[in-house]
Structure formats: C-alpha cells, structure tokens
Amino acid sequence: MLDLRAPVEFARGAFPRAHNLPLMTDAERAQVGTCYKAEGQQAAIELGHRLVGGATRQQRLSQWVDFARQNPEGYLYCFRGGLRSQTVQQWLAEAGVTYRRIAGGYKAMRQFLLEQLDRAATELDIVLIAGRTGSGKTRLLPRLSRAIDLEGLAAHRGSAFGALLAPQPTQIDFENALAVEVLHALQRPGTVFLEDESRLIGRRSVPLALHERMQAAHFLELDIPFAQRIDGVLADYVIDLRARYQRAAGEDGARLHQERLLEDLSKLRRRLGGARYEHLQGLMQEAFVAQHATGDVQGHREWIGILLRDYYDPMYDYQMAQRADKRILRGDADTLCAWVQQRELLS
C-alpha cells in the first residue's frame, strides 16, 4: 500500500508493509494547515500546489510511478481518502498509470481493523499456550499451523527482562499488525493459538476485548524440566541478547548488555526484597566478570535458576491455581504438537 500521509502521521501509526511516499513533507503540511485555518480551503489548495510543483512534483511523481509499477496490485490512500490521495491518483493517471485509491483512507481502514479485533473476541476459537518462564512457549508457536505471536508483534519478550534493542512499535502499529493477523485467522475455520500473556507486553497493551476473551480461554500447558528452562533463559537473555548488542554497538555491546540486565533486575527490587535482590545482583555481576574474562556463560545459570524458582514459579503457580479447570493438556512441545495435529485431523 502507498501511504501518502506526511511522515509525522505515518510515524504515529501505519499498516504492516505500507510504504510512505508522502505528497507533502511535515513542514509543507504544517504550512498548508496554517493557511487553511487563516484563509480557507481554496487558498490552502493553491498553496499546496505551489509547494508541490515544478521539479518537486516531478521528483515525487517519479517515485509514485515507480512504486505503482512495482506493485500493480496495490492501493494508495491518505488520511481520509480526500484531496491528497485524489490529487496523486489524478497525477498518476496523467502520467499513464491507473492506480486504485482507498475510499475513506487510513481512517476507514483503521476503524475496520479495530472492528475485526472486537469481532475476534467473539468469533475466534482460541486456545492459549501456557507454561512457566523459560519453557519455550514462543518457540513452540511456529510449529502450530494457526498461531499468532503477540510477543513478536509487540517486539518484546513479555517479562521484566523482555525488551529488545529496537523500540517497540507504537500502540497503533501494534494494534494494526495484530488486527491484520486476526483478519487472516477469521477467514479460515479452526483453532487459533496464542501465547498466554498479561494485558501488557512491555509497554504495548493487548486490546481489552481480546484479552478478556483470552482470560476465559482453555489452554495447553508446556511443561519441560527445570534445567531446560534455565537453558532457554540463558540462550535468550544472555547469549542471544549479547550477540544483538555486539552487532549493534561493537566493542561496547558487552558493557551495554550487562548494564541492561542489571537495570532489568533492579525493576524487581521491591518485589524480590532487599536481601534477595542484593544476592542476585552479586551473582549476576560475578557471572558477567567470568563471561568477559573467559567467554564462559555458565555462571549465569545460578542467578537464572534462583529467579525462576523463587520469583517467577510461585507467581505462575498461583495464577494457574485460579484457572486449573481451563487446562486441556500438560506436556512437552512434541506432546502438545501431536494433540494439535490430531485435533486438526478430526475437525
């Protein structure tokens, strides 16, 4: 899709795979808006044509023509499907390119997607994938034929340690991307699998109606040995996250990774209590010293194990006790996948 809105509008919220080639820059849009308030619509239109005229118009038109030819099945739109998209559609036609325009623009599509999220809350057959921290729930999702990865869409792993290097999408972008996934799911019959999540994934919020539906859903519980859970946390938060920092920051990556994990641990200080927090902080620092000196990551297992056993597991046990009647099956990844495959064969 060809999004003609100004960059500042696009940054507030956009659709997955939409490409922003604006009719006007942010500064040009601001000038036109000021003119509209002071002198009215016709004066604003005339100013817009002066600002986007001559070589500027030709340069932008060339980009739109290239996009249309590379994406012949696409659509163009502005915010409300008004003058901006109508103007560009006309200029393309004058250049010999017929391109479709979305009536109602971004605003209408956004409203449609929000309606699909509400629809999903009532129509989708949802089964959750639950499991203790480190059990590999996110890694299980790609093995299921109809799964929506909420953490992937939110660009966050879901815990106090879950932030990735790249910033999370805006709330609007998260909702748009989720709604597109939901829309695809609504087109096909069958169960949709979601990871069991709290309302907030980092700073992004799962839409209320969908989350309430998730709270009432049945779940499969992924259950793996404690040592394997430590392996999973070590792989994700120590090995993989450090590699991401090193790719992004080079020699500073190791230091930034250590600072980041220590900062994440500090977020739990009040809940852990002072003595336990100080103990875990010391273990983490010792593990980093050894890792920096020799590359050995095994020292991290101790603080990870304590955090899982004494902090995350008791919270999980309490939550599961409230929902025990919703559990369908408990087992390892292969057991759960076999159940899903059998269910699909029988449906």
mmCIF file of C-alpha atoms in Angstrom:
data_model
loop_
_atom_site.group_PDB
_atom_site.id
_atom_site.type_symbol
_atom_site.label_atom_id
_atom_site.label_comp_id
_atom_site.label_asym_id
_atom_site.label_seq_id
_atom_site.Cartn_x
_atom_site.Cartn_y
_atom_site.Cartn_z
ATOM 1 C CA MET A 1 0.000 0.000 0.000
ATOM 2 C CA LEU A 2 1.170 3.506 -0.855
ATOM 3 C CA ASP A 3 0.685 5.801 2.140
ATOM 4 C CA LEU A 4 0.624 9.462 1.078
ATOM 5 C CA ARG A 5 0.344 10.962 4.553
ATOM 6 C CA ALA A 6 3.109 13.161 5.936
ATOM 7 C CA PRO A 7 5.948 11.394 7.791
ATOM 8 C CA VAL A 8 4.710 12.587 11.189
ATOM 9 C CA GLU A 9 1.316 10.991 10.521
ATOM 10 C CA PHE A 10 2.917 7.763 9.338
ATOM 11 C CA ALA A 11 5.097 7.631 12.469
ATOM 12 C CA ARG A 12 2.035 7.813 14.743
ATOM 13 C CA GLY A 13 0.532 4.706 13.187
ATOM 14 C CA ALA A 14 0.706 2.744 9.954
ATOM 15 C CA PHE A 15 -0.210 -0.596 8.437
ATOM 16 C CA PRO A 16 2.137 -3.563 8.027
ATOM 17 C CA ARG A 17 4.069 -3.394 4.739
ATOM 18 C CA ALA A 18 2.710 0.070 3.888
ATOM 19 C CA HIS A 19 5.244 2.325 2.153
ATOM 20 C CA ASN A 20 5.342 6.037 2.970
ATOM 21 C CA LEU A 21 5.888 8.304 -0.052
ATOM 22 C CA PRO A 22 4.170 11.481 1.130
ATOM 23 C CA LEU A 23 2.560 14.106 -1.013
ATOM 24 C CA MET A 24 3.847 16.756 1.400
ATOM 25 C CA THR A 25 6.641 16.905 3.944
ATOM 26 C CA ASP A 26 5.802 17.670 7.566
ATOM 27 C CA ALA A 27 6.789 21.323 7.073
ATOM 28 C CA GLU A 28 4.721 21.659 3.902
ATOM 29 C CA ARG A 29 1.695 20.064 5.564
ATOM 30 C CA ALA A 30 2.033 22.473 8.502
ATOM 31 C CA GLN A 31 2.115 25.459 6.169
ATOM 32 C CA VAL A 32 -0.983 24.277 4.326
ATOM 33 C CA GLY A 33 -2.778 23.655 7.609
ATOM 34 C CA THR A 34 -1.995 27.136 8.859
ATOM 35 C CA CYS A 35 -3.183 28.628 5.566
ATOM 36 C CA TYR A 36 -6.418 26.623 5.729
ATOM 37 C CA LYS A 37 -7.243 27.963 9.201
ATOM 38 C CA ALA A 38 -6.434 31.538 8.233
ATOM 39 C CA GLU A 39 -7.691 31.794 4.642
ATOM 40 C CA GLY A 40 -9.868 28.765 3.905
ATOM 41 C CA GLN A 41 -9.772 25.650 1.760
ATOM 42 C CA GLN A 42 -9.196 27.172 -1.672
ATOM 43 C CA ALA A 43 -6.217 29.196 -0.537
ATOM 44 C CA ALA A 44 -4.772 26.103 1.147
ATOM 45 C CA ILE A 45 -5.183 24.054 -2.036
ATOM 46 C CA GLU A 46 -3.454 26.724 -4.089
ATOM 47 C CA LEU A 47 -0.581 26.875 -1.604
ATOM 48 C CA GLY A 48 -0.252 23.114 -1.697
ATOM 49 C CA HIS A 49 0.078 23.158 -5.480
ATOM 50 C CA ARG A 50 2.751 25.855 -5.245
ATOM 51 C CA LEU A 51 4.705 23.928 -2.616
ATOM 52 C CA VAL A 52 4.464 20.650 -4.551
ATOM 53 C CA GLY A 53 5.023 21.955 -8.042
ATOM 54 C CA GLY A 54 7.682 22.033 -10.724
ATOM 55 C CA ALA A 55 10.728 19.862 -10.039
ATOM 56 C CA THR A 56 9.390 18.840 -6.592
ATOM 57 C CA ARG A 57 6.203 17.476 -8.105
ATOM 58 C CA GLN A 58 8.116 15.676 -10.858
ATOM 59 C CA GLN A 59 10.511 14.060 -8.406
ATOM 60 C CA ARG A 60 7.692 12.778 -6.164
ATOM 61 C CA LEU A 61 5.593 11.691 -9.116
ATOM 62 C CA SER A 62 8.518 9.635 -10.386
ATOM 63 C CA GLN A 63 8.636 7.801 -7.040
ATOM 64 C CA TRP A 64 4.893 7.109 -7.116
ATOM 65 C CA VAL A 65 5.072 5.848 -10.702
ATOM 66 C CA ASP A 66 7.932 3.509 -9.805
ATOM 67 C CA PHE A 67 6.006 2.203 -6.787
ATOM 68 C CA ALA A 68 2.825 1.656 -8.803
ATOM 69 C CA ARG A 69 4.673 -0.268 -11.491
ATOM 70 C CA GLN A 70 6.494 -2.401 -8.948
ATOM 71 C CA ASN A 71 3.252 -3.038 -7.019
ATOM 72 C CA PRO A 72 0.495 -3.149 -9.636
ATOM 73 C CA GLU A 73 -1.978 -4.809 -7.235
ATOM 74 C CA GLY A 74 -1.563 -2.116 -4.600
ATOM 75 C CA TYR A 75 -3.624 0.837 -3.433
ATOM 76 C CA LEU A 76 -2.917 4.416 -2.474
ATOM 77 C CA TYR A 77 -4.515 6.400 0.339
ATOM 78 C CA CYS A 78 -4.198 9.473 2.532
ATOM 79 C CA PHE A 79 -5.797 10.059 5.923
ATOM 80 C CA ARG A 80 -9.467 10.336 4.919
ATOM 81 C CA GLY A 81 -9.314 9.455 1.226
ATOM 82 C CA GLY A 82 -9.681 13.114 0.324
ATOM 83 C CA LEU A 83 -7.759 15.679 -1.670
ATOM 84 C CA ARG A 84 -4.277 14.295 -1.153
ATOM 85 C CA SER A 85 -4.998 10.822 -2.478
ATOM 86 C CA GLN A 86 -7.337 12.161 -5.178
ATOM 87 C CA THR A 87 -4.623 14.536 -6.368
ATOM 88 C CA VAL A 88 -1.942 11.865 -6.555
ATOM 89 C CA GLN A 89 -4.302 9.439 -8.271
ATOM 90 C CA GLN A 90 -5.039 12.120 -10.877
ATOM 91 C CA TRP A 91 -1.360 12.940 -11.409
ATOM 92 C CA LEU A 92 -0.607 9.238 -11.863
ATOM 93 C CA ALA A 93 -3.401 8.943 -14.407
ATOM 94 C CA GLU A 94 -1.973 11.908 -16.322
ATOM 95 C CA ALA A 95 1.358 10.054 -16.350
ATOM 96 C CA GLY A 96 -0.360 6.997 -17.845
ATOM 97 C CA VAL A 97 -0.678 4.959 -14.638
ATOM 98 C CA THR A 98 -4.061 3.824 -13.352
ATOM 99 C CA TYR A 99 -3.886 3.115 -9.629
ATOM 100 C CA ARG A 100 -6.599 2.261 -7.137
ATOM 101 C CA ARG A 101 -7.478 4.551 -4.239
ATOM 102 C CA ILE A 102 -8.951 3.505 -0.906
ATOM 103 C CA ALA A 103 -12.172 5.376 -0.198
ATOM 104 C CA GLY A 104 -12.123 6.695 3.348
ATOM 105 C CA GLY A 105 -8.341 6.359 3.513
ATOM 106 C CA TYR A 106 -6.319 5.391 6.559
ATOM 107 C CA LYS A 107 -9.079 6.388 8.976
ATOM 108 C CA ALA A 108 -11.608 3.991 7.439
ATOM 109 C CA MET A 109 -9.120 1.113 7.299
ATOM 110 C CA ARG A 110 -8.069 1.704 10.891
ATOM 111 C CA GLN A 111 -11.709 1.601 12.010
ATOM 112 C CA PHE A 112 -12.242 -1.605 10.049
ATOM 113 C CA LEU A 113 -9.262 -3.282 11.713
ATOM 114 C CA LEU A 114 -10.439 -2.262 15.178
ATOM 115 C CA GLU A 115 -13.803 -3.824 14.382
ATOM 116 C CA GLN A 116 -12.019 -7.049 13.417
ATOM 117 C CA LEU A 117 -10.294 -7.127 16.804
ATOM 118 C CA ASP A 118 -13.663 -6.854 18.522
ATOM 119 C CA ARG A 119 -15.049 -9.496 16.192
ATOM 120 C CA ALA A 120 -12.178 -11.836 17.052
ATOM 121 C CA ALA A 121 -13.069 -11.631 20.718
ATOM 122 C CA THR A 122 -16.428 -13.238 20.000
ATOM 123 C CA GLU A 123 -15.803 -15.418 16.929
ATOM 124 C CA LEU A 124 -12.316 -16.915 17.183
ATOM 125 C CA ASP A 125 -11.823 -20.331 18.743
ATOM 126 C CA ILE A 126 -8.813 -19.501 20.926
ATOM 127 C CA VAL A 127 -6.566 -21.909 22.802
ATOM 128 C CA LEU A 128 -3.667 -20.495 24.789
ATOM 129 C CA ILE A 129 -0.149 -21.866 25.166
ATOM 130 C CA ALA A 130 0.766 -21.523 28.837
ATOM 131 C CA GLY A 131 3.925 -22.536 30.627
ATOM 132 C CA ARG A 132 6.491 -21.394 33.146
ATOM 133 C CA THR A 133 9.055 -18.743 32.298
ATOM 134 C CA GLY A 134 11.751 -20.238 30.079
ATOM 135 C CA SER A 135 9.686 -23.185 28.869
ATOM 136 C CA GLY A 136 9.873 -22.084 25.228
ATOM 137 C CA LYS A 137 6.287 -21.062 24.523
ATOM 138 C CA THR A 138 7.289 -18.594 21.819
ATOM 139 C CA ARG A 139 9.476 -21.200 20.120
ATOM 140 C CA LEU A 140 6.518 -23.581 20.046
ATOM 141 C CA LEU A 141 4.201 -21.207 18.163
ATOM 142 C CA PRO A 142 5.846 -21.603 14.702
ATOM 143 C CA ARG A 143 5.206 -25.345 14.944
ATOM 144 C CA LEU A 144 1.456 -24.719 15.115
ATOM 145 C CA SER A 145 -0.418 -24.136 11.878
ATOM 146 C CA ARG A 146 -2.626 -21.270 13.102
ATOM 147 C CA ALA A 147 -0.787 -19.228 15.709
ATOM 148 C CA ILE A 148 -0.462 -15.504 16.357
ATOM 149 C CA ASP A 149 2.784 -14.406 18.000
ATOM 150 C CA LEU A 150 1.778 -11.497 20.248
ATOM 151 C CA GLU A 151 5.314 -11.007 21.553
ATOM 152 C CA GLY A 152 6.669 -10.924 18.015
ATOM 153 C CA LEU A 153 4.133 -8.272 17.025
ATOM 154 C CA ALA A 154 4.927 -6.263 20.169
ATOM 155 C CA ALA A 155 8.711 -6.680 19.720
ATOM 156 C CA HIS A 156 9.063 -7.683 23.362
ATOM 157 C CA ARG A 157 9.601 -10.991 25.169
ATOM 158 C CA GLY A 158 6.961 -10.215 27.746
ATOM 159 C CA SER A 159 8.865 -10.204 31.054
ATOM 160 C CA ALA A 160 10.740 -7.579 33.045
ATOM 161 C CA PHE A 161 13.788 -8.643 31.014
ATOM 162 C CA GLY A 162 11.869 -8.786 27.743
ATOM 163 C CA ALA A 163 12.804 -5.543 25.950
ATOM 164 C CA LEU A 164 14.802 -5.942 22.754
ATOM 165 C CA LEU A 165 17.231 -3.433 21.265
ATOM 166 C CA ALA A 166 14.791 -1.997 18.748
ATOM 167 C CA PRO A 167 11.990 0.118 20.224
ATOM 168 C CA GLN A 168 8.543 -1.393 20.427
ATOM 169 C CA PRO A 169 6.050 -0.348 17.759
ATOM 170 C CA THR A 170 3.572 2.342 18.682
ATOM 171 C CA GLN A 171 0.345 1.100 20.247
ATOM 172 C CA ILE A 172 -1.463 1.901 16.995
ATOM 173 C CA ASP A 173 1.078 -0.018 14.918
ATOM 174 C CA PHE A 174 0.825 -2.989 17.293
ATOM 175 C CA GLU A 175 -2.970 -2.988 17.071
ATOM 176 C CA ASN A 176 -2.896 -2.657 13.273
ATOM 177 C CA ALA A 177 -0.465 -5.547 12.866
ATOM 178 C CA LEU A 178 -2.441 -7.690 15.314
ATOM 179 C CA ALA A 179 -5.707 -6.882 13.542
ATOM 180 C CA VAL A 180 -4.231 -7.960 10.196
ATOM 181 C CA GLU A 181 -3.214 -11.308 11.735
ATOM 182 C CA VAL A 182 -6.665 -11.664 13.275
ATOM 183 C CA LEU A 183 -8.310 -10.848 9.945
ATOM 184 C CA HIS A 184 -6.386 -13.667 8.266
ATOM 185 C CA ALA A 185 -7.387 -16.015 11.082
ATOM 186 C CA LEU A 186 -11.051 -15.100 10.744
ATOM 187 C CA GLN A 187 -11.004 -16.131 7.083
ATOM 188 C CA ARG A 188 -10.198 -19.760 7.924
ATOM 189 C CA PRO A 189 -12.000 -22.146 10.270
ATOM 190 C CA GLY A 190 -10.136 -23.770 13.120
ATOM 191 C CA THR A 191 -8.456 -23.050 16.420
ATOM 192 C CA VAL A 192 -6.089 -20.113 16.786
ATOM 193 C CA PHE A 193 -3.237 -20.469 19.278
ATOM 194 C CA LEU A 194 -1.934 -17.527 21.293
ATOM 195 C CA GLU A 195 0.708 -17.424 23.970
ATOM 196 C CA ASP A 196 -0.766 -16.831 27.406
ATOM 197 C CA GLU A 197 0.044 -13.171 28.068
ATOM 198 C CA SER A 198 -0.759 -10.481 30.575
ATOM 199 C CA ARG A 199 -2.572 -7.418 29.283
ATOM 200 C CA LEU A 200 0.727 -5.542 28.856
ATOM 201 C CA ILE A 201 3.565 -6.844 26.679
ATOM 202 C CA GLY A 202 6.270 -4.396 27.584
ATOM 203 C CA ARG A 203 4.507 -1.062 27.033
ATOM 204 C CA ARG A 204 2.062 -2.352 24.445
ATOM 205 C CA SER A 205 -1.437 -3.302 25.536
ATOM 206 C CA VAL A 206 -3.443 -6.209 24.149
ATOM 207 C CA PRO A 207 -6.893 -4.821 23.199
ATOM 208 C CA LEU A 208 -9.238 -5.265 26.129
ATOM 209 C CA ALA A 209 -11.946 -7.318 24.399
ATOM 210 C CA LEU A 210 -9.398 -9.781 23.017
ATOM 211 C CA HIS A 211 -7.571 -10.079 26.334
ATOM 212 C CA GLU A 212 -10.803 -10.752 28.197
ATOM 213 C CA ARG A 213 -11.523 -13.500 25.677
ATOM 214 C CA MET A 214 -8.042 -14.911 26.293
ATOM 215 C CA GLN A 215 -8.648 -14.917 30.046
ATOM 216 C CA ALA A 216 -11.682 -17.126 29.517
ATOM 217 C CA ALA A 217 -9.973 -19.469 27.027
ATOM 218 C CA HIS A 218 -8.742 -23.001 27.653
ATOM 219 C CA PHE A 219 -5.019 -23.647 27.493
ATOM 220 C CA LEU A 220 -2.324 -26.169 26.747
ATOM 221 C CA GLU A 221 0.474 -26.153 29.309
ATOM 222 C CA LEU A 222 4.032 -26.555 28.066
ATOM 223 C CA ASP A 223 5.977 -28.403 30.742
ATOM 224 C CA ILE A 224 9.726 -29.030 30.463
ATOM 225 C CA PRO A 225 12.427 -29.875 33.051
ATOM 226 C CA PHE A 226 13.812 -27.074 35.188
ATOM 227 C CA ALA A 227 17.327 -27.409 33.745
ATOM 228 C CA GLN A 228 15.994 -26.979 30.216
ATOM 229 C CA ARG A 229 14.168 -23.827 31.278
ATOM 230 C CA ILE A 230 17.443 -22.412 32.556
ATOM 231 C CA ASP A 231 18.945 -23.322 29.162
ATOM 232 C CA GLY A 232 16.154 -21.410 27.433
ATOM 233 C CA VAL A 233 16.585 -18.246 29.514
ATOM 234 C CA LEU A 234 20.369 -18.438 29.110
ATOM 235 C CA ALA A 235 20.009 -18.730 25.336
ATOM 236 C CA ASP A 236 17.540 -15.852 25.003
ATOM 237 C CA TYR A 237 18.700 -13.289 27.539
ATOM 238 C CA VAL A 238 22.434 -13.942 27.827
ATOM 239 C CA ILE A 239 23.711 -15.445 24.584
ATOM 240 C CA ASP A 240 21.258 -14.090 22.002
ATOM 241 C CA LEU A 241 20.784 -10.668 23.596
ATOM 242 C CA ARG A 242 24.536 -10.153 23.992
ATOM 243 C CA ALA A 243 25.035 -11.013 20.317
ATOM 244 C CA ARG A 244 22.397 -8.447 19.362
ATOM 245 C CA TYR A 245 24.158 -5.780 21.394
ATOM 246 C CA GLN A 246 27.516 -6.633 19.860
ATOM 247 C CA ARG A 247 26.110 -6.450 16.342
ATOM 248 C CA ALA A 248 24.564 -3.076 17.137
ATOM 249 C CA ALA A 249 27.309 -1.496 19.254
ATOM 250 C CA GLY A 250 30.514 -3.413 18.511
ATOM 251 C CA GLU A 251 33.001 -3.298 21.384
ATOM 252 C CA ASP A 252 30.524 -1.500 23.624
ATOM 253 C CA GLY A 253 27.973 -4.298 23.183
ATOM 254 C CA ALA A 254 29.137 -6.426 26.106
ATOM 255 C CA ARG A 255 29.052 -3.477 28.510
ATOM 256 C CA LEU A 256 25.638 -2.324 27.322
ATOM 257 C CA HIS A 257 24.276 -5.861 27.649
ATOM 258 C CA GLN A 258 25.485 -6.115 31.246
ATOM 259 C CA GLU A 259 24.069 -2.694 32.153
ATOM 260 C CA ARG A 260 20.770 -3.633 30.579
ATOM 261 C CA LEU A 261 20.329 -6.899 32.541
ATOM 262 C CA LEU A 262 21.341 -5.263 35.805
ATOM 263 C CA GLU A 263 18.838 -2.478 35.137
ATOM 264 C CA ASP A 264 16.114 -5.034 34.362
ATOM 265 C CA LEU A 265 16.866 -6.856 37.605
ATOM 266 C CA SER A 266 16.597 -3.573 39.511
ATOM 267 C CA LYS A 267 12.979 -3.262 38.321
ATOM 268 C CA LEU A 268 12.182 -6.288 40.502
ATOM 269 C CA ARG A 269 13.958 -4.990 43.610
ATOM 270 C CA ARG A 270 10.806 -4.148 45.563
ATOM 271 C CA ARG A 271 9.145 -7.468 44.779
ATOM 272 C CA LEU A 272 12.260 -9.504 45.449
ATOM 273 C CA GLY A 273 13.067 -7.783 48.726
ATOM 274 C CA GLY A 274 16.357 -6.076 49.508
ATOM 275 C CA ALA A 275 18.417 -9.080 50.637
ATOM 276 C CA ARG A 276 17.389 -11.362 47.778
ATOM 277 C CA TYR A 277 17.880 -8.573 45.241
ATOM 278 C CA GLU A 278 21.397 -7.850 46.526
ATOM 279 C CA HIS A 279 22.251 -11.552 46.354
ATOM 280 C CA LEU A 280 21.016 -11.907 42.770
ATOM 281 C CA GLN A 281 22.742 -8.698 41.731
ATOM 282 C CA GLY A 282 26.044 -10.010 43.104
ATOM 283 C CA LEU A 283 25.641 -13.349 41.320
ATOM 284 C CA MET A 284 24.842 -11.604 38.032
ATOM 285 C CA GLN A 285 27.875 -9.319 38.328
ATOM 286 C CA GLU A 286 30.138 -12.271 39.089
ATOM 287 C CA ALA A 287 28.763 -14.135 36.078
ATOM 288 C CA PHE A 288 29.495 -11.184 33.828
ATOM 289 C CA VAL A 289 33.059 -10.890 35.145
ATOM 290 C CA ALA A 290 33.665 -14.536 34.257
ATOM 291 C CA GLN A 291 31.977 -14.153 30.876
ATOM 292 C CA HIS A 292 34.079 -11.102 29.982
ATOM 293 C CA ALA A 293 37.285 -12.850 31.088
ATOM 294 C CA THR A 294 36.816 -16.289 29.519
ATOM 295 C CA GLY A 295 33.629 -16.251 27.434
ATOM 296 C CA ASP A 296 32.098 -18.848 29.770
ATOM 297 C CA VAL A 297 28.390 -18.182 30.364
ATOM 298 C CA GLN A 298 27.755 -20.987 32.847
ATOM 299 C CA GLY A 299 27.957 -18.647 35.828
ATOM 300 C CA HIS A 300 24.682 -17.092 34.742
ATOM 301 C CA ARG A 301 22.842 -20.320 35.485
ATOM 302 C CA GLU A 302 22.866 -19.682 39.218
ATOM 303 C CA TRP A 303 21.040 -16.346 39.236
ATOM 304 C CA ILE A 304 18.691 -17.531 36.490
ATOM 305 C CA GLY A 305 17.776 -20.631 38.497
ATOM 306 C CA ILE A 306 17.107 -18.679 41.682
ATOM 307 C CA LEU A 307 14.990 -16.112 39.838
ATOM 308 C CA LEU A 308 12.914 -18.837 38.184
ATOM 309 C CA ARG A 309 12.456 -20.967 41.302
ATOM 310 C CA ASP A 310 11.895 -18.254 43.898
ATOM 311 C CA TYR A 311 10.218 -15.468 41.908
ATOM 312 C CA TYR A 312 8.621 -16.488 38.624
ATOM 313 C CA ASP A 313 7.462 -20.004 39.533
ATOM 314 C CA PRO A 314 5.476 -19.045 42.658
ATOM 315 C CA MET A 315 3.633 -16.353 40.682
ATOM 316 C CA TYR A 316 2.890 -18.832 37.920
ATOM 317 C CA ASP A 317 1.667 -21.497 40.357
ATOM 318 C CA TYR A 318 -0.731 -19.017 41.965
ATOM 319 C CA GLN A 319 -2.123 -17.908 38.597
ATOM 320 C CA MET A 320 -2.559 -21.467 37.349
ATOM 321 C CA ALA A 321 -4.368 -22.470 40.536
ATOM 322 C CA GLN A 322 -7.076 -19.945 39.648
ATOM 323 C CA ARG A 323 -7.504 -21.456 36.156
ATOM 324 C CA ALA A 324 -6.870 -25.173 36.650
ATOM 325 C CA ASP A 325 -10.276 -26.039 35.196
ATOM 326 C CA LYS A 326 -9.230 -24.474 31.861
ATOM 327 C CA ARG A 327 -6.225 -26.766 31.338
ATOM 328 C CA ILE A 328 -6.669 -29.155 28.399
ATOM 329 C CA LEU A 329 -3.345 -30.950 28.480
ATOM 330 C CA ARG A 330 0.108 -30.668 30.047
ATOM 331 C CA GLY A 331 3.195 -31.946 28.252
ATOM 332 C CA ASP A 332 6.361 -31.182 26.342
ATOM 333 C CA ALA A 333 6.418 -29.495 22.945
ATOM 334 C CA ASP A 334 6.105 -32.730 20.959
ATOM 335 C CA THR A 335 3.139 -33.872 23.067
ATOM 336 C CA LEU A 336 1.308 -30.586 22.577
ATOM 337 C CA CYS A 337 2.050 -30.523 18.832
ATOM 338 C CA ALA A 338 0.727 -34.078 18.480
ATOM 339 C CA TRP A 339 -2.500 -33.067 20.232
ATOM 340 C CA VAL A 340 -2.915 -30.065 17.921
ATOM 341 C CA GLN A 341 -2.326 -32.193 14.812
ATOM 342 C CA GLN A 342 -4.831 -34.778 15.964
ATOM 343 C CA ARG A 343 -7.400 -32.065 16.667
ATOM 344 C CA GLU A 344 -6.925 -30.663 13.161
ATOM 345 C CA LEU A 345 -7.389 -34.105 11.605
ATOM 346 C CA LEU A 346 -10.662 -34.577 13.454
ATOM 347 C CA SER A 347 -12.035 -31.107 12.725
#
